[in-house]
Coordinates of C-alpha atoms in Angstrom, one line a residue:
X1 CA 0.0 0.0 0.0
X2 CA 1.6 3.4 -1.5
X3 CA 1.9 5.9 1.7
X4 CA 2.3 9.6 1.1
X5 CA 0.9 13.0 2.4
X6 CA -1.4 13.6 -0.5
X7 CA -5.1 14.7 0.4
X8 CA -6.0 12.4 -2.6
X9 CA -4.6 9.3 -1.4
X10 CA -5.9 6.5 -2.6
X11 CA -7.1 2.9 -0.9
X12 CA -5.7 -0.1 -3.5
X13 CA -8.5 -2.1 -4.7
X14 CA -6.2 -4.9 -4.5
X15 CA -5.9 -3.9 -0.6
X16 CA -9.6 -3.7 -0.4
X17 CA -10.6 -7.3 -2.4
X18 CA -7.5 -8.8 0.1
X19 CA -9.4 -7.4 3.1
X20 CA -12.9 -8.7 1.4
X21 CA -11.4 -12.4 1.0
X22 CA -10.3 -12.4 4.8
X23 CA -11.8 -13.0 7.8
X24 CA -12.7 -9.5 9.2
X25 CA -14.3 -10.5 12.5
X26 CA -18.2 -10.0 10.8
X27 CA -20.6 -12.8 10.2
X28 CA -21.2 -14.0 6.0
X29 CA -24.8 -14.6 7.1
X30 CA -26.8 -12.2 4.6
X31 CA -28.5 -13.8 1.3
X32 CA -30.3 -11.8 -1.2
X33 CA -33.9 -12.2 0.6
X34 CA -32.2 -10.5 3.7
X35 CA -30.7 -7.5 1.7
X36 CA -34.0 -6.6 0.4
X37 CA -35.7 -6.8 3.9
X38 CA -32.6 -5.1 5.0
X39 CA -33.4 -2.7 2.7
X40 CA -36.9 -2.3 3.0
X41 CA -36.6 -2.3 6.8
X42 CA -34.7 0.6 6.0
X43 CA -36.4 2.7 3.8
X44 CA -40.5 1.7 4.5
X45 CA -41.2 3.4 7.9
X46 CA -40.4 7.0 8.9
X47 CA -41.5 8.2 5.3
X48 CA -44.9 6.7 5.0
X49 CA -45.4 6.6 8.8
X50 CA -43.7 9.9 9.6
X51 CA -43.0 12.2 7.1
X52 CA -45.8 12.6 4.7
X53 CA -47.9 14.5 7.2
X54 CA -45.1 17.2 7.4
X55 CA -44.5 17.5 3.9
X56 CA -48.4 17.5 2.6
X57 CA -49.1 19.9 5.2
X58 CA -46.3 22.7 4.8
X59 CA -44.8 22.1 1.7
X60 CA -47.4 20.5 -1.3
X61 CA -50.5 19.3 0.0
X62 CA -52.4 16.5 -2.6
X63 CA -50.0 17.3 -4.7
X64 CA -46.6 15.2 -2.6
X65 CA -47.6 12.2 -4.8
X66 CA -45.9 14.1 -7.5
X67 CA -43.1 15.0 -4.8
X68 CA -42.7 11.3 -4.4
X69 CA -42.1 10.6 -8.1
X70 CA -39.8 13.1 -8.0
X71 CA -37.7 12.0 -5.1
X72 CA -38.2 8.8 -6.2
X73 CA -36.5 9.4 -9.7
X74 CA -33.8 11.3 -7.9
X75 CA -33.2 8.1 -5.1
X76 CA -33.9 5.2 -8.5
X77 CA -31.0 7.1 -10.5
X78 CA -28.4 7.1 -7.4
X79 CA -29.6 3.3 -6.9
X80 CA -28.2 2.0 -10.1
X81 CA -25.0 4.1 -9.3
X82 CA -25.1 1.9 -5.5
X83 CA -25.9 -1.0 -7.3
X84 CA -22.9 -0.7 -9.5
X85 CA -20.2 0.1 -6.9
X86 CA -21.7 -2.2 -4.7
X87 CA -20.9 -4.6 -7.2
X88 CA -17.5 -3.6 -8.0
X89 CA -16.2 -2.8 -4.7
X90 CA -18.4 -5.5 -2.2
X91 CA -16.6 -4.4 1.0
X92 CA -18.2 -2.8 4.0
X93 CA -18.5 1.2 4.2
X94 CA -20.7 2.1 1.2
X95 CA -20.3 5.2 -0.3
X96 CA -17.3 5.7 2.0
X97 CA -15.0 3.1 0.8
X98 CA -16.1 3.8 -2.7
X99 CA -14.9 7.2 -2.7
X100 CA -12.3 6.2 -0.7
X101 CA -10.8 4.2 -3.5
X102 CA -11.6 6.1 -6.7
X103 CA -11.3 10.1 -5.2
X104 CA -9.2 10.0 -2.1
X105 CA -9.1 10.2 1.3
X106 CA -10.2 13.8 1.9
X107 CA -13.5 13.3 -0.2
X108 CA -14.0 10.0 1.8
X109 CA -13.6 11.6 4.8
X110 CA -16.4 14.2 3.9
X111 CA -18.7 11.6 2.7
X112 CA -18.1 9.4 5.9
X113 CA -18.5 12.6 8.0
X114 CA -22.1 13.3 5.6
X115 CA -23.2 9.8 6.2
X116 CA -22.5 10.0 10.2
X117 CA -25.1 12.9 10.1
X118 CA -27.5 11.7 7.6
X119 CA -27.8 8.1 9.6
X120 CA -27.5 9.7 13.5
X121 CA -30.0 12.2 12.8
X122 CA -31.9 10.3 11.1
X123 CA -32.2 7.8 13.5
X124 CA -33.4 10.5 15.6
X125 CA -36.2 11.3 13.8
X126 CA -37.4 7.9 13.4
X127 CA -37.1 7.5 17.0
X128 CA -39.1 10.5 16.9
X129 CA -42.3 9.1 14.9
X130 CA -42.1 5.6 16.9
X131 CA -42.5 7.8 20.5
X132 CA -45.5 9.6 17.9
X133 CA -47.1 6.1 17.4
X134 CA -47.2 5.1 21.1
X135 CA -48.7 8.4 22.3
X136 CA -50.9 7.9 19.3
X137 CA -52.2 4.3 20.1
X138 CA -52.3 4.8 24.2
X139 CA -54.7 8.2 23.7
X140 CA -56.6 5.4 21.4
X141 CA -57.4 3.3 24.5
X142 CA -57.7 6.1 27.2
X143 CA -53.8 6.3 28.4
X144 CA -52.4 10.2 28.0
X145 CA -48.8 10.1 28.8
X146 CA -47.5 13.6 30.4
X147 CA -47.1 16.0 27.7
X148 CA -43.4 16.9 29.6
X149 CA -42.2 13.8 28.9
X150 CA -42.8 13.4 25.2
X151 CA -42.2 16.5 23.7
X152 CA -38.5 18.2 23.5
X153 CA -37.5 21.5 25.1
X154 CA -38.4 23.0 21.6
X155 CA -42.1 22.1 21.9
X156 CA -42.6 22.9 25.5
X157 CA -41.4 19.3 27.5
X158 CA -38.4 18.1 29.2
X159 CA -37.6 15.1 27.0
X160 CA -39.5 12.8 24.3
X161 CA -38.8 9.6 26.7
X162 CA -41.0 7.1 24.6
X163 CA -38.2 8.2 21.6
X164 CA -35.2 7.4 23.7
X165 CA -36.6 4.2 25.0
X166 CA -36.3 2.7 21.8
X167 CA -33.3 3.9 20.6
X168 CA -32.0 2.3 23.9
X169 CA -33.9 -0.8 22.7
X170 CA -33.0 -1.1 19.2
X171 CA -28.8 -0.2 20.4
X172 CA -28.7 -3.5 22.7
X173 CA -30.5 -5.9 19.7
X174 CA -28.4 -4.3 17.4
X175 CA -24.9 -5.0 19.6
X176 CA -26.0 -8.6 20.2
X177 CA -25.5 -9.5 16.1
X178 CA -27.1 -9.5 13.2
X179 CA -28.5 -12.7 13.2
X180 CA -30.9 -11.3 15.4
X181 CA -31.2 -8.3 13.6
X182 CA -31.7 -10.0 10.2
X183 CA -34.5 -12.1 12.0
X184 CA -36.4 -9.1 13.8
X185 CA -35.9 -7.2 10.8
X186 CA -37.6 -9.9 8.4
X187 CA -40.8 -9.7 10.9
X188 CA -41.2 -6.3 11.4
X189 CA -40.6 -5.7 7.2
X190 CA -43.6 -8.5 6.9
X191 CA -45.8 -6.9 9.7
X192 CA -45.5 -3.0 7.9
X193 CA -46.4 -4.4 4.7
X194 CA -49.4 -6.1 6.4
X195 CA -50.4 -2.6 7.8
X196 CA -49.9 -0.5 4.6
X197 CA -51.9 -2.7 2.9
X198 CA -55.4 -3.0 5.2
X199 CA -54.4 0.9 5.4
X200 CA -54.9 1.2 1.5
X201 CA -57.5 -1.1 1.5
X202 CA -59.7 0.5 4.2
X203 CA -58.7 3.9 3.4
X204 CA -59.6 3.6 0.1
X205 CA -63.1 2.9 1.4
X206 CA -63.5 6.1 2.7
X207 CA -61.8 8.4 0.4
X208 CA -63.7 12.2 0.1
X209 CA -62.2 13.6 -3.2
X210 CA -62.9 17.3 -2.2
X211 CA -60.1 16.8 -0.1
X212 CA -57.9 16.6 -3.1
X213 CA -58.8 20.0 -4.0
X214 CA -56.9 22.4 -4.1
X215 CA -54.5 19.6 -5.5
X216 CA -51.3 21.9 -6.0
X217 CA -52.1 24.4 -2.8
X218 CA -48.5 25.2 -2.8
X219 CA -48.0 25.4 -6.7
X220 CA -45.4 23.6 -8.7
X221 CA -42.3 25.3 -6.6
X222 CA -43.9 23.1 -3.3
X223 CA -43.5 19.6 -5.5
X224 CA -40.0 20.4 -5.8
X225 CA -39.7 21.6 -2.1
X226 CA -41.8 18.4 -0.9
X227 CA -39.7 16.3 -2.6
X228 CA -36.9 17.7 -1.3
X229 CA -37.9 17.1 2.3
X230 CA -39.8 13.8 1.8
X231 CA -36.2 12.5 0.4
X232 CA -35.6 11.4 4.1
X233 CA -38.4 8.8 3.2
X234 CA -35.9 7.3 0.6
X235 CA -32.9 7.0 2.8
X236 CA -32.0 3.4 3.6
X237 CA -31.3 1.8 0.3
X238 CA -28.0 2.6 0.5
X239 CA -28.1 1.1 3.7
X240 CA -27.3 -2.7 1.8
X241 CA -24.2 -1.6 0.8
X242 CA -22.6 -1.5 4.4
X243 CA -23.4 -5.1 4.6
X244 CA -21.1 -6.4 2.3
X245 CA -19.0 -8.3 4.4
X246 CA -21.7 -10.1 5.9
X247 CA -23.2 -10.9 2.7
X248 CA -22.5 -14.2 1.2
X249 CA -22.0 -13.1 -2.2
X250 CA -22.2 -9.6 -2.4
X251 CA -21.2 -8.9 -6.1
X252 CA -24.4 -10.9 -7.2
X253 CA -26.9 -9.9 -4.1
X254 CA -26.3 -6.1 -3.2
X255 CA -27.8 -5.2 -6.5
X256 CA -30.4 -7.2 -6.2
X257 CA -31.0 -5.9 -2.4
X258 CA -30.8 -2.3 -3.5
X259 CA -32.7 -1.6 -6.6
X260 CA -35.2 -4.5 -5.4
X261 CA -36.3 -2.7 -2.2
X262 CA -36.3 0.8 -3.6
X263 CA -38.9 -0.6 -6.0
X264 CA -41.2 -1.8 -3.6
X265 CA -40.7 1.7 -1.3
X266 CA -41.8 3.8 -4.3
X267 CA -45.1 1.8 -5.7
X268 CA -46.0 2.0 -1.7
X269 CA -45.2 5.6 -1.0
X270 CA -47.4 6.7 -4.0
X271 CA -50.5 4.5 -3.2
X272 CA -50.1 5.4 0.7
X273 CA -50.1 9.2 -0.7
X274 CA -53.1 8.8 -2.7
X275 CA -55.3 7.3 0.4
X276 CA -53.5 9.9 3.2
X277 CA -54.4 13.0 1.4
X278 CA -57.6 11.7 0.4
X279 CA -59.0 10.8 4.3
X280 CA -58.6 14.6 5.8
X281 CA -57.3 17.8 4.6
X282 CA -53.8 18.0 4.5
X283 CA -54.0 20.9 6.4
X284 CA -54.6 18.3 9.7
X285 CA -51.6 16.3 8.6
X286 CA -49.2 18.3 10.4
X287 CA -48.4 15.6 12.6
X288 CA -45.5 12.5 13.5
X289 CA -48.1 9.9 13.3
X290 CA -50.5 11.1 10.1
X291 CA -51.6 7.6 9.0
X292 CA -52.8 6.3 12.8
X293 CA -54.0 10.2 13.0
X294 CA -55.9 10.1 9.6
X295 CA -57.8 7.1 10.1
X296 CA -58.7 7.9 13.4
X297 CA -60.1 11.4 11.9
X298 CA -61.8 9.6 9.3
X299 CA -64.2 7.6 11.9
X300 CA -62.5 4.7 11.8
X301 CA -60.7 4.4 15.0
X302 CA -60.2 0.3 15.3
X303 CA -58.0 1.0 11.9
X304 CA -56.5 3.3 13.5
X305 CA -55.3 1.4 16.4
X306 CA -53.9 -1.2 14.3
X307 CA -52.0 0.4 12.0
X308 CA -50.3 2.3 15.0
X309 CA -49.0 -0.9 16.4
X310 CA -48.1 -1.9 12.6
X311 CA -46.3 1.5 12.1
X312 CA -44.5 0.6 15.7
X313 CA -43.0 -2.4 14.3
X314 CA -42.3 -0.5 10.8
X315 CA -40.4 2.3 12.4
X316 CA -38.4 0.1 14.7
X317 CA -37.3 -2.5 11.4
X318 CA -36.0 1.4 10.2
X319 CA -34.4 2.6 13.3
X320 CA -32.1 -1.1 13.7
X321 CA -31.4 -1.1 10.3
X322 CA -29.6 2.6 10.4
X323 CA -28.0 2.1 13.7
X324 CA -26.8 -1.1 12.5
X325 CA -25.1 1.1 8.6
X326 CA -24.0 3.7 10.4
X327 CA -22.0 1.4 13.2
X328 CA -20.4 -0.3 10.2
X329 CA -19.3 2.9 8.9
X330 CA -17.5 3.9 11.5
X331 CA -16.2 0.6 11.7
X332 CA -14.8 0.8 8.3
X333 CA -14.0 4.6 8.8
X334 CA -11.9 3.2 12.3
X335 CA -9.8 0.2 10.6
X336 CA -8.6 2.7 8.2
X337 CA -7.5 4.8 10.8
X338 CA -9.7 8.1 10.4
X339 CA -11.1 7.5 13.6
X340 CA -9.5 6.1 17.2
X341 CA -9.3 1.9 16.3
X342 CA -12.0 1.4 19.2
X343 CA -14.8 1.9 17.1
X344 CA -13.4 -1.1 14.8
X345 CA -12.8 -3.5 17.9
X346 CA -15.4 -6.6 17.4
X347 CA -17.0 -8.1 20.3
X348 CA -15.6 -11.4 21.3
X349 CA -19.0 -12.9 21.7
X350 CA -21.6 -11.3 19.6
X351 CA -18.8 -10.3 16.5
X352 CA -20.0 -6.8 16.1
X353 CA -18.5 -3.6 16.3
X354 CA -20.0 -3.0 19.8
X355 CA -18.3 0.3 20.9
X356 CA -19.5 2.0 17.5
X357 CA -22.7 0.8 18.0
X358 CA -23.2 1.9 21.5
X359 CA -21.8 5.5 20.5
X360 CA -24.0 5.6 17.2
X361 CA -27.1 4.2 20.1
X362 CA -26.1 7.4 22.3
X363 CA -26.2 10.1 19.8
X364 CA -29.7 9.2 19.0
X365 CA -31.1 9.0 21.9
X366 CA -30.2 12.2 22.7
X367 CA -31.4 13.6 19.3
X368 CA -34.9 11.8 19.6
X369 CA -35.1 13.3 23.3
X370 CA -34.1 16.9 23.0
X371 CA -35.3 18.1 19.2
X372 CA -38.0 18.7 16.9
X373 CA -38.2 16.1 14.0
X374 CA -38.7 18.6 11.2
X375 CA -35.0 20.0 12.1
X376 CA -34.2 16.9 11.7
X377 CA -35.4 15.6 8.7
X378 CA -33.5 19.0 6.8
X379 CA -30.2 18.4 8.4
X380 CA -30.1 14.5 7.1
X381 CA -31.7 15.2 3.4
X382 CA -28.8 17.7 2.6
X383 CA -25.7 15.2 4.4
X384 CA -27.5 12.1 2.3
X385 CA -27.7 13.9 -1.2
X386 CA -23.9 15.5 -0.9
X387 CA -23.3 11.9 -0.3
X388 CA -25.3 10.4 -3.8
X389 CA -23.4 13.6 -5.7
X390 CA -20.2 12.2 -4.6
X391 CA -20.9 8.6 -5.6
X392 CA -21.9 9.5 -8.7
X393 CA -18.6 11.3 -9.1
X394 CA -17.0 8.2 -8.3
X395 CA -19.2 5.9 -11.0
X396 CA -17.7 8.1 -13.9
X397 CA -14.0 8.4 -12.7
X398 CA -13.9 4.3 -12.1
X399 CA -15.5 3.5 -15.4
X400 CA -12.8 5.4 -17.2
X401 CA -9.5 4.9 -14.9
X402 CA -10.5 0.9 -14.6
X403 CA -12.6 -0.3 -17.2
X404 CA -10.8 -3.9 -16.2
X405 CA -13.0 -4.4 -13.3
X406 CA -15.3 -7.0 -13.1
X407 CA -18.6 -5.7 -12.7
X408 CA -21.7 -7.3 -12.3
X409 CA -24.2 -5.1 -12.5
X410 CA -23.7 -2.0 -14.9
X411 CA -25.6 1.3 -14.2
X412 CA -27.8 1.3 -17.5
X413 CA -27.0 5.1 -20.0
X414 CA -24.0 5.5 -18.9
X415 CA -22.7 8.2 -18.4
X416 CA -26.6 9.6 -18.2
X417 CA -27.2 7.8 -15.5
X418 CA -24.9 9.4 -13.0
X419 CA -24.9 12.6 -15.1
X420 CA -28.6 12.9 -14.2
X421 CA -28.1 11.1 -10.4
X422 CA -25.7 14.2 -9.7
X423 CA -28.6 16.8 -11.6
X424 CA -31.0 15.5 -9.7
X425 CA -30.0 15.5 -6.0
X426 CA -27.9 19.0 -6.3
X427 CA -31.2 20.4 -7.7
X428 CA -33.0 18.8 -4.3
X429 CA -30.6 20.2 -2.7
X430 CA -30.9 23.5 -4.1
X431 CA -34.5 23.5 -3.1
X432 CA -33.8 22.7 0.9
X433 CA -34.4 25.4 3.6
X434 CA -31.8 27.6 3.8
X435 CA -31.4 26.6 7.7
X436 CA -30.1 23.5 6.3
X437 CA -27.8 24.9 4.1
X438 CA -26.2 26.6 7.4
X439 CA -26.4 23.6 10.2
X440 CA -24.6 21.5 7.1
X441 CA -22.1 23.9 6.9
X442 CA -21.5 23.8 10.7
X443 CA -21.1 20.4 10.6
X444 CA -18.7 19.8 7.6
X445 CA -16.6 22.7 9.1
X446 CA -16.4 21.0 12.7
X447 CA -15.5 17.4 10.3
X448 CA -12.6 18.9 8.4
X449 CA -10.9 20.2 11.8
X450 CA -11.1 16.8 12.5
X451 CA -9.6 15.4 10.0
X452 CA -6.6 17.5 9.8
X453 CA -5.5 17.2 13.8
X454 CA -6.7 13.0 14.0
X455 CA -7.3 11.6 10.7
X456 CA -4.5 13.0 8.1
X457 CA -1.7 12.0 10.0
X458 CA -3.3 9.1 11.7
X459 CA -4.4 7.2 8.5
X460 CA -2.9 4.0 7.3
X461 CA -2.0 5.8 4.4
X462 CA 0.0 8.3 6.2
X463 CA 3.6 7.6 6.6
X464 CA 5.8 8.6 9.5
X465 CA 7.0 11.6 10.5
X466 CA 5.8 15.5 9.9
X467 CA 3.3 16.4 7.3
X468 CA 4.8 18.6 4.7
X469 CA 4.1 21.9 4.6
X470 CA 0.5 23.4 3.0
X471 CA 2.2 24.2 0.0
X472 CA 3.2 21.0 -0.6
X473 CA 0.4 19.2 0.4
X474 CA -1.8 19.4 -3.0
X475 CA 1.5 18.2 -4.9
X476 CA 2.1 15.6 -3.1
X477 CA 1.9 12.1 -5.5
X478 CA -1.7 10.6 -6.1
X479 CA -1.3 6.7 -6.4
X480 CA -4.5 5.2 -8.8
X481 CA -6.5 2.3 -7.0
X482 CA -4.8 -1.0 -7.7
X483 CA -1.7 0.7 -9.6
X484 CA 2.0 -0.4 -8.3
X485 CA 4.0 2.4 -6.6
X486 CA 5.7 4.9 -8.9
X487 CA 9.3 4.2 -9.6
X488 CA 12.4 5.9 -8.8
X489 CA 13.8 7.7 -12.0
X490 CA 17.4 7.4 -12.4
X491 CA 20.0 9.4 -14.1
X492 CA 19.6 9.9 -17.5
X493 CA 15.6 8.3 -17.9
X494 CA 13.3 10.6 -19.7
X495 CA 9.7 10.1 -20.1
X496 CA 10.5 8.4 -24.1
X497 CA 12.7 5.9 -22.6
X498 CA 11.2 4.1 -19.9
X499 CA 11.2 1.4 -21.5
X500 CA 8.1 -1.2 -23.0
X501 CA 6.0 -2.8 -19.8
X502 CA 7.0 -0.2 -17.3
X503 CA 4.5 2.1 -15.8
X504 CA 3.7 5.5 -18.1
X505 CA 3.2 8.5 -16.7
X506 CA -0.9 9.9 -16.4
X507 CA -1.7 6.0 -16.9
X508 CA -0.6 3.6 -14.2
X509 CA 0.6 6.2 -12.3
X510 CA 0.2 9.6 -12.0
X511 CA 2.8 12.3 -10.5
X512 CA 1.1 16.0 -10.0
X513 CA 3.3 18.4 -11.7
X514 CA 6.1 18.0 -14.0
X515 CA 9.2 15.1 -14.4
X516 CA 11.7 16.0 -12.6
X517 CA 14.8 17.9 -14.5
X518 CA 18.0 15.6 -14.8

């Protein structure tokens, strides 16, 4: 493995395919059935459960089937680009070992840092919408909880216990291995589905059209803005590719896991849109629990009841499955030295990464107990589409600097499809409050100080002794994935006579700046 001071700095694929063929500590216990309930675990929960009673009521009313469509374009194009890195590149870390390998260790490190916000918050706010569904279903049989102990400071309580309760919940099932995971996740996947159906089929019983009108209350501009928020409700597929070393064959069943369960989000999300708006005025959507809420408006409180205890076991499937990514991202983040190696150590019994788990567990508590969930829902759209520009980045520049690669699964257009992946979310992003454009900032800022005083001279790519100077820093050599280290001109070589076989400058190899004089 090449070691220099370069920001760009490369991981070897070679290094990466050695580490995917070795034992790493992590179960091989995940076939293709158990990516895409990973996967719909992951992404079917918080967005129909949760989030379309914020976004039809404040940002596009009827009209958020249309910002489903949207979003769902936007999360379908940057699934093929998963799928085909997920493919190439089977190891654990998603989006962060990809970039990793292709663009370097500083863009790695800001798409790891992205991802820590996109999945902690996250978690939060689906922590947020299960504590929503219990309040929900114990007011449905005469039980009020004390309103100071399940609303943040924000809306007027101490803490939102029911919220951290689970996260503490989900954190110890989620230490104690996946196969217990996989299995919870496979019932609670099966029980949601269950629940979304009897909610479209009993909804669509009672359906009043005039609610539909106006469809477009917020005109064209609140689509895009809908979409934009209601992107959280795509978040998870991407979730499959930190599995990969505890997939059996991951070349063949990420792919499958990824594009298989996005599929099955989208078709849901629309028809669950159609019925929601269709029950009550969106304007009485502006609530965490709007399906439970919805029925129960409509006069048809039994439903109501029992899709609150389905949406229960629908949001918790969604909360293990995003502790469980994010603890293997900063597993991957630790082993490659970014982060202190404790978040990489593996439990001796239950062969997880139990420290990163336990921190990744903490962080959400404390989000679901202390803030709103419409904070944050912003904060972790903008970290998770930075992240599906980046990747898309990466698809183009590894197509063209290793078109050896085996690849299973090709993203379909190329180059259109990550063209348009890399359109898509930026213009989402565009279209996101401009309080999220200033918390993300915040973040990234505190992440690169980071970096620079632990990461860049900690990494496993970082050789002893003092950094260079700042000068020198963006010169310093860029090693391509899998290429051999450069070699040491002597006396008298020029660029014509290398010689035939050896390594050519800007192709196996590349040196930023100029050859050397002799």
């Amino acid at each position: 493995m090449s070691q220099n001071w370069s920001l760009w700095r490369t991981v070897p694929l070679t290094t990466l395919f050695a580490e995917q063929q070795k034992k790493t500590g992590l179960k091989k216990n995940l076939g293709p059935v158990d990516l895409v309930a990973l996967g719909v675990g992951a992404i079917i929960g918080t967005g129909i459960f949760v989030m379309t009673g914020v976004a039809a009521s404040q940002f596009a009313g009827p009209g958020l089937v249309f910002s489903f469509i949207l979003a769902g374009i936007a999360a379908g194009l940057a699934a093929l680009v998963y799928a085909e890195l997920a493919s190439t590149i089977p190891v654990a870390g998603s989006a962060y070992t990809y970039t990793y390998a292709v663009l370097g260790e500083f863009v790695a490190w800001t798409v790891g840092w992205s991802l820590i916000l996109g999945y902690m918050v996250a978690g939060g706010a689906v922590a947020i919408g299960w504590g929503a569904y219990v309040v929900e279903f114990l007011r449905s049989v005469d039980v009020l909880l004390p309103a100071v102990l399940v609303n943040p400071p924000a809306a007027g309580g101490i803490l939102n216990l029911p919220a951290m309760a689970v996260a503490l919940l989900v954190t110890v099932l989620t230490v104690r291995g996946t196969h217990q995971t996989k299995t919870l996740t496979k019932i609670a996947v099966l029980i949601k589905l269950a629940v979304i159906v009897l909610f479209i089929a009993v909804g669509a019983q009672f359906i009043d059209p005039a609610n539909w009108s106006p469809f477009l209350p917020f005109g064209l501009l609140g689509i895009v803005q809908g979409a934009a928020i209601i992107f959280f409700a795509y978040i998870g597929f991407d979730a499959v590719a930190t599995a990969a070393e505890e997939s059996r064959k991951p070349q063949r069943d990420l792919p499958l896991g990824i594009i298989g369960s996005l599929l099955i989000a989208t078709v849901l999300y629309i028809a669950v849109t159609v019925i929601l708006t269709g029950l009550v005025p969106y304007t009485q959507l502006n609530t965490a629990s709007p399906v439970a809420t919805a029925l129960m408006r409509a006069g048809i409180p039994m439903a109501g009841s029992v899709v609150a205890v389905g949406a229960l076991a629908g949001i918790t499937s969604v909360l293990l499955v995003t502790v469980y990514a994010q603890s293997r991202i900063f597993f991957a983040m630790s082993r490659d030295g970014l982060i202190p190696e404790v978040f990489s150590r593996v439990h001796t019994r239950f062969r997880t990464p139990y420290i990163s788990v336990l921190t990744v567990g903490a962080v959400v508590m404390l989000t679901a107990g202390l803030l709103p969930i419409h904070v944050i829902a912003q904060v972790a759209n903008i970290g998770t589409l930075a992240v599906f520009v980046i990747t898309s980045v990466g698809v183009l520049v590894l197509r063209r600097t290793r078109p050896d690669l085996p690849r299973t699964f090709k993203a379909p257009g190329f180059p259109w499809t990550p063209l348009l992946a890399i359109a898509a979310s930026a213009y989402l992003i565009v279209n996101l409050p401009s309080s999220s454009w200033v918390q993300f900032a915040a973040w990234m800022s505190a992440g690169i100080l980071i970096y620079f005083l632990y990461g860049y001279r900690r990494s496993k790519l970082a050789p002893g002794g003092n950094p260079p100077g700042w000068r020198n820093l963006l010169a310093a050599p860029a090693v391509r994935p899998g290429s051999p280290p450069p070699r040491e001109r002597k006396p008298g070589m020029t660029p014509g006579n290398l010689g035939a076989g050896l390594p050519q400058p800007g192709r196996q190899y590349m040196i930023r700046g100029v050859w050397p004089a002799t």
